[in-house]
Amino acid sequence: MAWDPSDYLTYADERGRPYGELLARVAVEPDRVRRVVDLGCGPGNLTALLGRRWPDATVVGVDSSPEMLERARRDHADVPGLSFARGDVRTWTASAPVDVLLSNATYQWVPGHLDLLPGLLAQVAPGGVLAFSVPGNVDEPSHVLRRELAATAPYAMFTAGVADPAAHDAAAYLGVLAGAGAQVDAWETTYLHVLRGEDPVLTWISSTGARPTLEALPADLRERFRSELGELLRAAYPTTVVGGEPAVVLPFRRVFVVARRVDGVVTEQ
């Protein structure tokens, strides 16, 4: 599946805010941060923040999408110590212990990712941090309507088995990582994104949660699907007035976890 960096960056500020708030809770002494890795770095606009926060560290963004990596390398070549590498977050392993290991809006695409967390924590240096966030909105109309429509004819024969994002609540992540021996700070936030323009919710999900479904459809059905889904989303997310201008309010729940490895022992569950 191909990802489109330009589409993804349409709402760069809204998508970037959770990353900034996650990063603000990562409290590691600057002089001990030497290796930083961002798993699922996408177009690299947020990974570049890591290079600026820890200018003396080696920062690596990892992603499986050639399109995303090309954009990342082109846009952020001026950030010292920052590089990008192709890799699969399901099987990624560090060549040496990492002081800060981050991931934003990535592991919802990995089935069974709870089982991967102790192994990720084990790759963090003692005193270092594993921090990630995932969307927690898979039960919202933006996902439910897409799944329901994709399961109907004539779409179902093409969309059966496509990737579908899924995540857990903060308590589940806390339980797994605390059980592995980490000090864990886990929380949830629901943002109210004020979106403007034509069919903004459809635009938002077309570059993320709905993209695997859209990519699975042949071109003629893809446009038909977009049209039908857009109509459903307009009913679910009606236009209102915010600040004197037409807008659509998109509630978006996010789940955050910051896990500090407190010693050299990690319990594999």
Coordinates of C-alpha atoms in Angstrom, one line a residue:
M1 CA 0.0 0.0 0.0
A2 CA 1.3 3.4 -1.0
W3 CA 1.1 6.4 1.4
D4 CA 0.8 10.0 0.2
P5 CA 2.9 12.4 2.3
S6 CA 1.1 15.5 0.9
D7 CA -2.3 14.2 1.8
Y8 CA -1.1 13.2 5.2
L9 CA 0.3 16.6 5.9
T10 CA -3.0 18.4 5.0
Y11 CA -3.8 18.5 8.7
A12 CA -0.2 18.6 9.9
D13 CA -0.9 20.9 12.9
E14 CA -3.7 18.8 14.2
R15 CA -1.8 15.5 13.7
G16 CA 1.3 17.0 15.3
R17 CA -0.2 18.3 18.5
P18 CA -0.4 14.9 20.2
Y19 CA 3.2 14.2 19.3
G20 CA 4.2 17.5 21.0
E21 CA 2.3 16.7 24.1
L22 CA 3.7 13.2 24.3
L23 CA 7.2 14.6 23.8
A24 CA 6.6 17.1 26.6
R25 CA 6.2 14.2 29.1
V26 CA 9.4 12.5 28.1
A27 CA 11.7 13.5 31.0
V28 CA 15.2 12.2 30.3
E29 CA 18.3 14.2 31.3
P30 CA 19.6 15.8 28.1
D31 CA 23.2 14.9 28.7
R32 CA 22.4 11.2 28.7
V33 CA 20.4 11.1 25.5
R34 CA 22.7 9.8 22.8
R35 CA 20.4 7.5 20.7
V36 CA 16.8 8.4 19.7
V37 CA 14.5 6.4 17.4
D38 CA 11.1 7.3 16.0
L39 CA 9.2 4.2 14.8
G40 CA 6.7 5.0 12.0
C41 CA 8.2 8.4 11.4
G42 CA 6.1 9.1 8.3
P43 CA 7.2 12.3 6.4
G44 CA 9.6 13.2 9.2
N45 CA 8.1 16.6 10.2
L46 CA 7.7 15.4 13.8
T47 CA 10.9 13.4 13.9
A48 CA 12.8 16.6 13.1
L49 CA 11.5 18.0 16.5
L50 CA 13.6 15.2 18.2
G51 CA 16.7 16.4 16.4
R52 CA 16.2 19.9 17.6
R53 CA 15.4 18.9 21.2
W54 CA 18.5 16.6 21.4
P55 CA 21.0 18.2 19.0
D56 CA 23.9 16.1 20.3
A57 CA 22.1 12.8 19.8
T58 CA 21.8 10.5 16.8
V59 CA 18.2 10.5 15.8
V60 CA 16.8 7.9 13.4
G61 CA 13.3 7.9 11.9
V62 CA 12.1 4.4 10.7
D63 CA 9.2 3.8 8.3
S64 CA 8.2 1.2 5.8
S65 CA 6.9 3.6 3.2
P66 CA 9.4 4.7 0.5
E67 CA 7.2 7.7 -0.3
M68 CA 7.2 8.9 3.3
L69 CA 11.0 8.4 3.6
E70 CA 11.7 10.2 0.4
R71 CA 9.7 13.2 1.6
A72 CA 11.4 13.1 5.1
R73 CA 14.9 13.0 3.6
R74 CA 14.1 15.9 1.2
D75 CA 12.4 18.2 3.8
H76 CA 14.7 17.6 6.8
A77 CA 18.2 17.2 5.4
D78 CA 19.3 20.3 7.3
V79 CA 18.8 18.8 10.8
P80 CA 22.1 17.7 12.2
G81 CA 22.3 14.1 13.4
L82 CA 19.0 13.2 11.8
S83 CA 18.6 10.3 9.4
F84 CA 15.9 8.0 8.1
A85 CA 15.8 4.3 7.4
R86 CA 13.4 1.9 6.0
G87 CA 12.1 -0.8 8.4
D88 CA 9.1 -2.7 9.6
V89 CA 7.9 -1.7 13.1
R90 CA 6.6 -5.2 13.7
T91 CA 10.1 -6.7 13.6
W92 CA 12.4 -3.7 14.2
T93 CA 15.3 -4.2 16.6
A94 CA 17.9 -1.7 17.8
S95 CA 21.6 -2.2 17.0
A96 CA 22.4 -0.8 20.5
P97 CA 20.2 0.3 23.5
V98 CA 18.1 3.4 22.8
D99 CA 17.7 6.3 25.2
V100 CA 14.4 7.5 23.8
L101 CA 12.2 5.3 21.7
L102 CA 9.1 7.0 20.3
S103 CA 6.2 6.1 18.1
N104 CA 3.2 8.2 17.1
A105 CA 0.0 6.9 15.5
T106 CA 1.7 3.7 14.2
Y107 CA 1.0 0.7 16.4
Q108 CA -2.7 0.8 15.8
W109 CA -1.8 -0.8 12.4
V110 CA -0.1 -3.7 14.1
P111 CA -2.4 -6.5 15.2
G112 CA -1.3 -8.0 18.6
H113 CA 1.0 -5.0 19.3
L114 CA 0.5 -5.4 23.1
D115 CA 2.7 -8.5 22.8
L116 CA 5.5 -6.4 21.2
L117 CA 5.7 -3.8 24.0
P118 CA 8.0 -5.8 26.5
G119 CA 10.4 -6.4 23.6
L120 CA 10.4 -2.8 22.7
L121 CA 11.1 -1.8 26.3
A122 CA 13.9 -4.3 26.4
Q123 CA 15.7 -2.3 23.7
V124 CA 15.6 0.9 25.8
A125 CA 18.7 1.7 28.0
P126 CA 18.1 1.6 31.7
G127 CA 16.7 5.0 32.7
G128 CA 15.6 5.6 29.1
V129 CA 12.0 5.9 27.9
L130 CA 9.6 4.2 25.6
A131 CA 6.9 6.6 24.6
F132 CA 4.0 6.2 22.1
S133 CA 0.5 7.4 21.3
V134 CA -2.2 5.7 19.3
P135 CA -5.6 6.9 18.1
G136 CA -8.4 5.7 20.4
N137 CA -11.3 6.6 18.1
V138 CA -12.0 3.3 16.3
D139 CA -15.5 3.2 17.6
E140 CA -16.3 6.7 16.3
P141 CA -18.5 7.3 13.2
S142 CA -15.5 8.1 11.0
H143 CA -14.4 4.4 11.4
V144 CA -17.7 2.7 11.9
L145 CA -19.3 4.1 8.8
R146 CA -16.3 3.3 6.7
R147 CA -16.2 -0.3 7.9
E148 CA -20.0 -0.8 7.5
L149 CA -20.0 0.6 3.9
A150 CA -16.9 -1.4 2.9
A151 CA -18.7 -4.6 4.0
T152 CA -21.5 -4.0 1.5
A153 CA -21.7 -4.9 -2.2
P154 CA -20.0 -4.2 -4.5
Y155 CA -17.1 -3.2 -2.2
A156 CA -16.9 -6.2 0.1
M157 CA -15.2 -8.5 -2.4
F158 CA -12.3 -6.1 -2.6
T159 CA -12.1 -4.8 0.9
A160 CA -12.3 -8.1 2.9
G161 CA -9.2 -8.5 5.1
V162 CA -7.8 -5.0 4.5
A163 CA -5.8 -3.4 7.3
D164 CA -8.1 -1.9 10.0
P165 CA -6.6 0.2 12.8
A166 CA -7.2 -1.0 16.4
A167 CA -5.9 0.1 19.7
H168 CA -6.4 -0.5 23.5
D169 CA -7.2 1.9 26.3
A170 CA -4.6 3.4 28.6
A171 CA -5.1 0.8 31.3
A172 CA -4.2 -2.1 29.0
Y173 CA -0.9 -0.5 28.0
L174 CA -0.1 0.4 31.6
G175 CA -0.8 -3.1 32.8
V176 CA 1.5 -4.7 30.2
L177 CA 4.4 -2.3 30.6
A178 CA 4.2 -2.1 34.4
G179 CA 4.1 -5.8 34.4
A180 CA 7.4 -5.8 32.4
G181 CA 9.0 -3.6 35.1
A182 CA 8.6 -0.1 33.8
Q183 CA 7.4 3.1 35.6
V184 CA 4.4 4.0 33.5
D185 CA 2.5 7.2 32.9
A186 CA -0.6 6.5 30.7
W187 CA -3.4 8.8 29.9
E188 CA -6.1 9.7 27.3
T189 CA -7.1 13.0 25.7
T190 CA -10.1 13.8 23.4
Y191 CA -9.3 16.6 21.0
L192 CA -12.0 18.6 19.3
H193 CA -10.4 19.4 16.0
V194 CA -12.1 22.3 14.2
L195 CA -11.8 21.4 10.5
R196 CA -12.7 23.6 7.5
G197 CA -13.1 23.1 3.8
E198 CA -15.1 20.7 1.7
D199 CA -15.7 17.3 3.3
P200 CA -12.9 17.7 5.9
V201 CA -13.6 14.5 7.8
L202 CA -13.4 12.5 4.5
T203 CA -10.2 14.3 3.7
W204 CA -8.8 13.6 7.1
I205 CA -9.5 9.8 7.1
S206 CA -8.6 9.3 3.4
S207 CA -4.9 9.8 4.2
T208 CA -5.0 7.6 7.3
G209 CA -7.7 5.2 8.6
A210 CA -9.5 4.9 5.3
R211 CA -6.5 4.7 3.1
P212 CA -6.1 0.8 3.1
T213 CA -9.8 0.5 2.1
L214 CA -9.5 3.1 -0.7
E215 CA -6.3 1.5 -2.0
A216 CA -8.0 -1.9 -2.2
L217 CA -10.8 -0.7 -4.5
P218 CA -10.5 -0.3 -8.3
A219 CA -10.5 3.3 -9.5
D220 CA -14.2 3.4 -10.5
L221 CA -15.4 1.9 -7.3
R222 CA -13.0 4.0 -5.2
E223 CA -14.7 7.2 -6.4
R224 CA -18.1 5.8 -5.8
F225 CA -17.1 4.7 -2.3
R226 CA -15.7 8.1 -1.5
S227 CA -18.9 9.8 -2.6
E228 CA -21.1 7.5 -0.6
L229 CA -18.9 7.7 2.5
G230 CA -18.7 11.5 2.2
E231 CA -22.5 11.7 2.3
L232 CA -22.6 9.5 5.4
L233 CA -19.8 11.5 7.1
R234 CA -21.6 14.8 6.4
A235 CA -24.6 13.5 8.2
A236 CA -22.6 12.2 11.1
Y237 CA -20.4 15.4 11.4
P238 CA -22.7 18.3 10.4
T239 CA -21.3 21.7 9.6
T240 CA -21.6 24.2 12.4
V241 CA -20.3 27.7 13.0
V242 CA -17.1 28.1 15.0
G243 CA -15.5 31.6 15.4
G244 CA -18.1 33.0 13.0
E245 CA -17.1 30.7 10.1
P246 CA -18.5 27.3 8.9
A247 CA -16.6 24.3 10.3
V248 CA -16.9 20.7 11.3
V249 CA -15.9 19.6 14.8
L250 CA -14.1 16.2 14.8
P251 CA -13.8 14.6 18.3
F252 CA -10.6 12.6 18.3
R253 CA -9.6 10.4 21.3
R254 CA -5.9 9.7 21.7
V255 CA -4.1 7.3 24.1
F256 CA -0.6 8.2 25.4
V257 CA 2.0 6.1 27.2
V258 CA 5.4 7.0 28.6
A259 CA 7.2 4.0 30.1
R260 CA 10.6 4.5 31.8
R261 CA 12.9 1.5 32.1
V262 CA 14.1 1.7 35.7
D263 CA 16.7 -1.0 35.7
G264 CA 18.3 -3.7 33.6
V265 CA 15.5 -6.2 34.0
V266 CA 12.5 -6.5 31.7
T267 CA 10.0 -9.2 32.2
E268 CA 8.8 -10.8 29.0
Q269 CA 5.2 -11.7 29.4

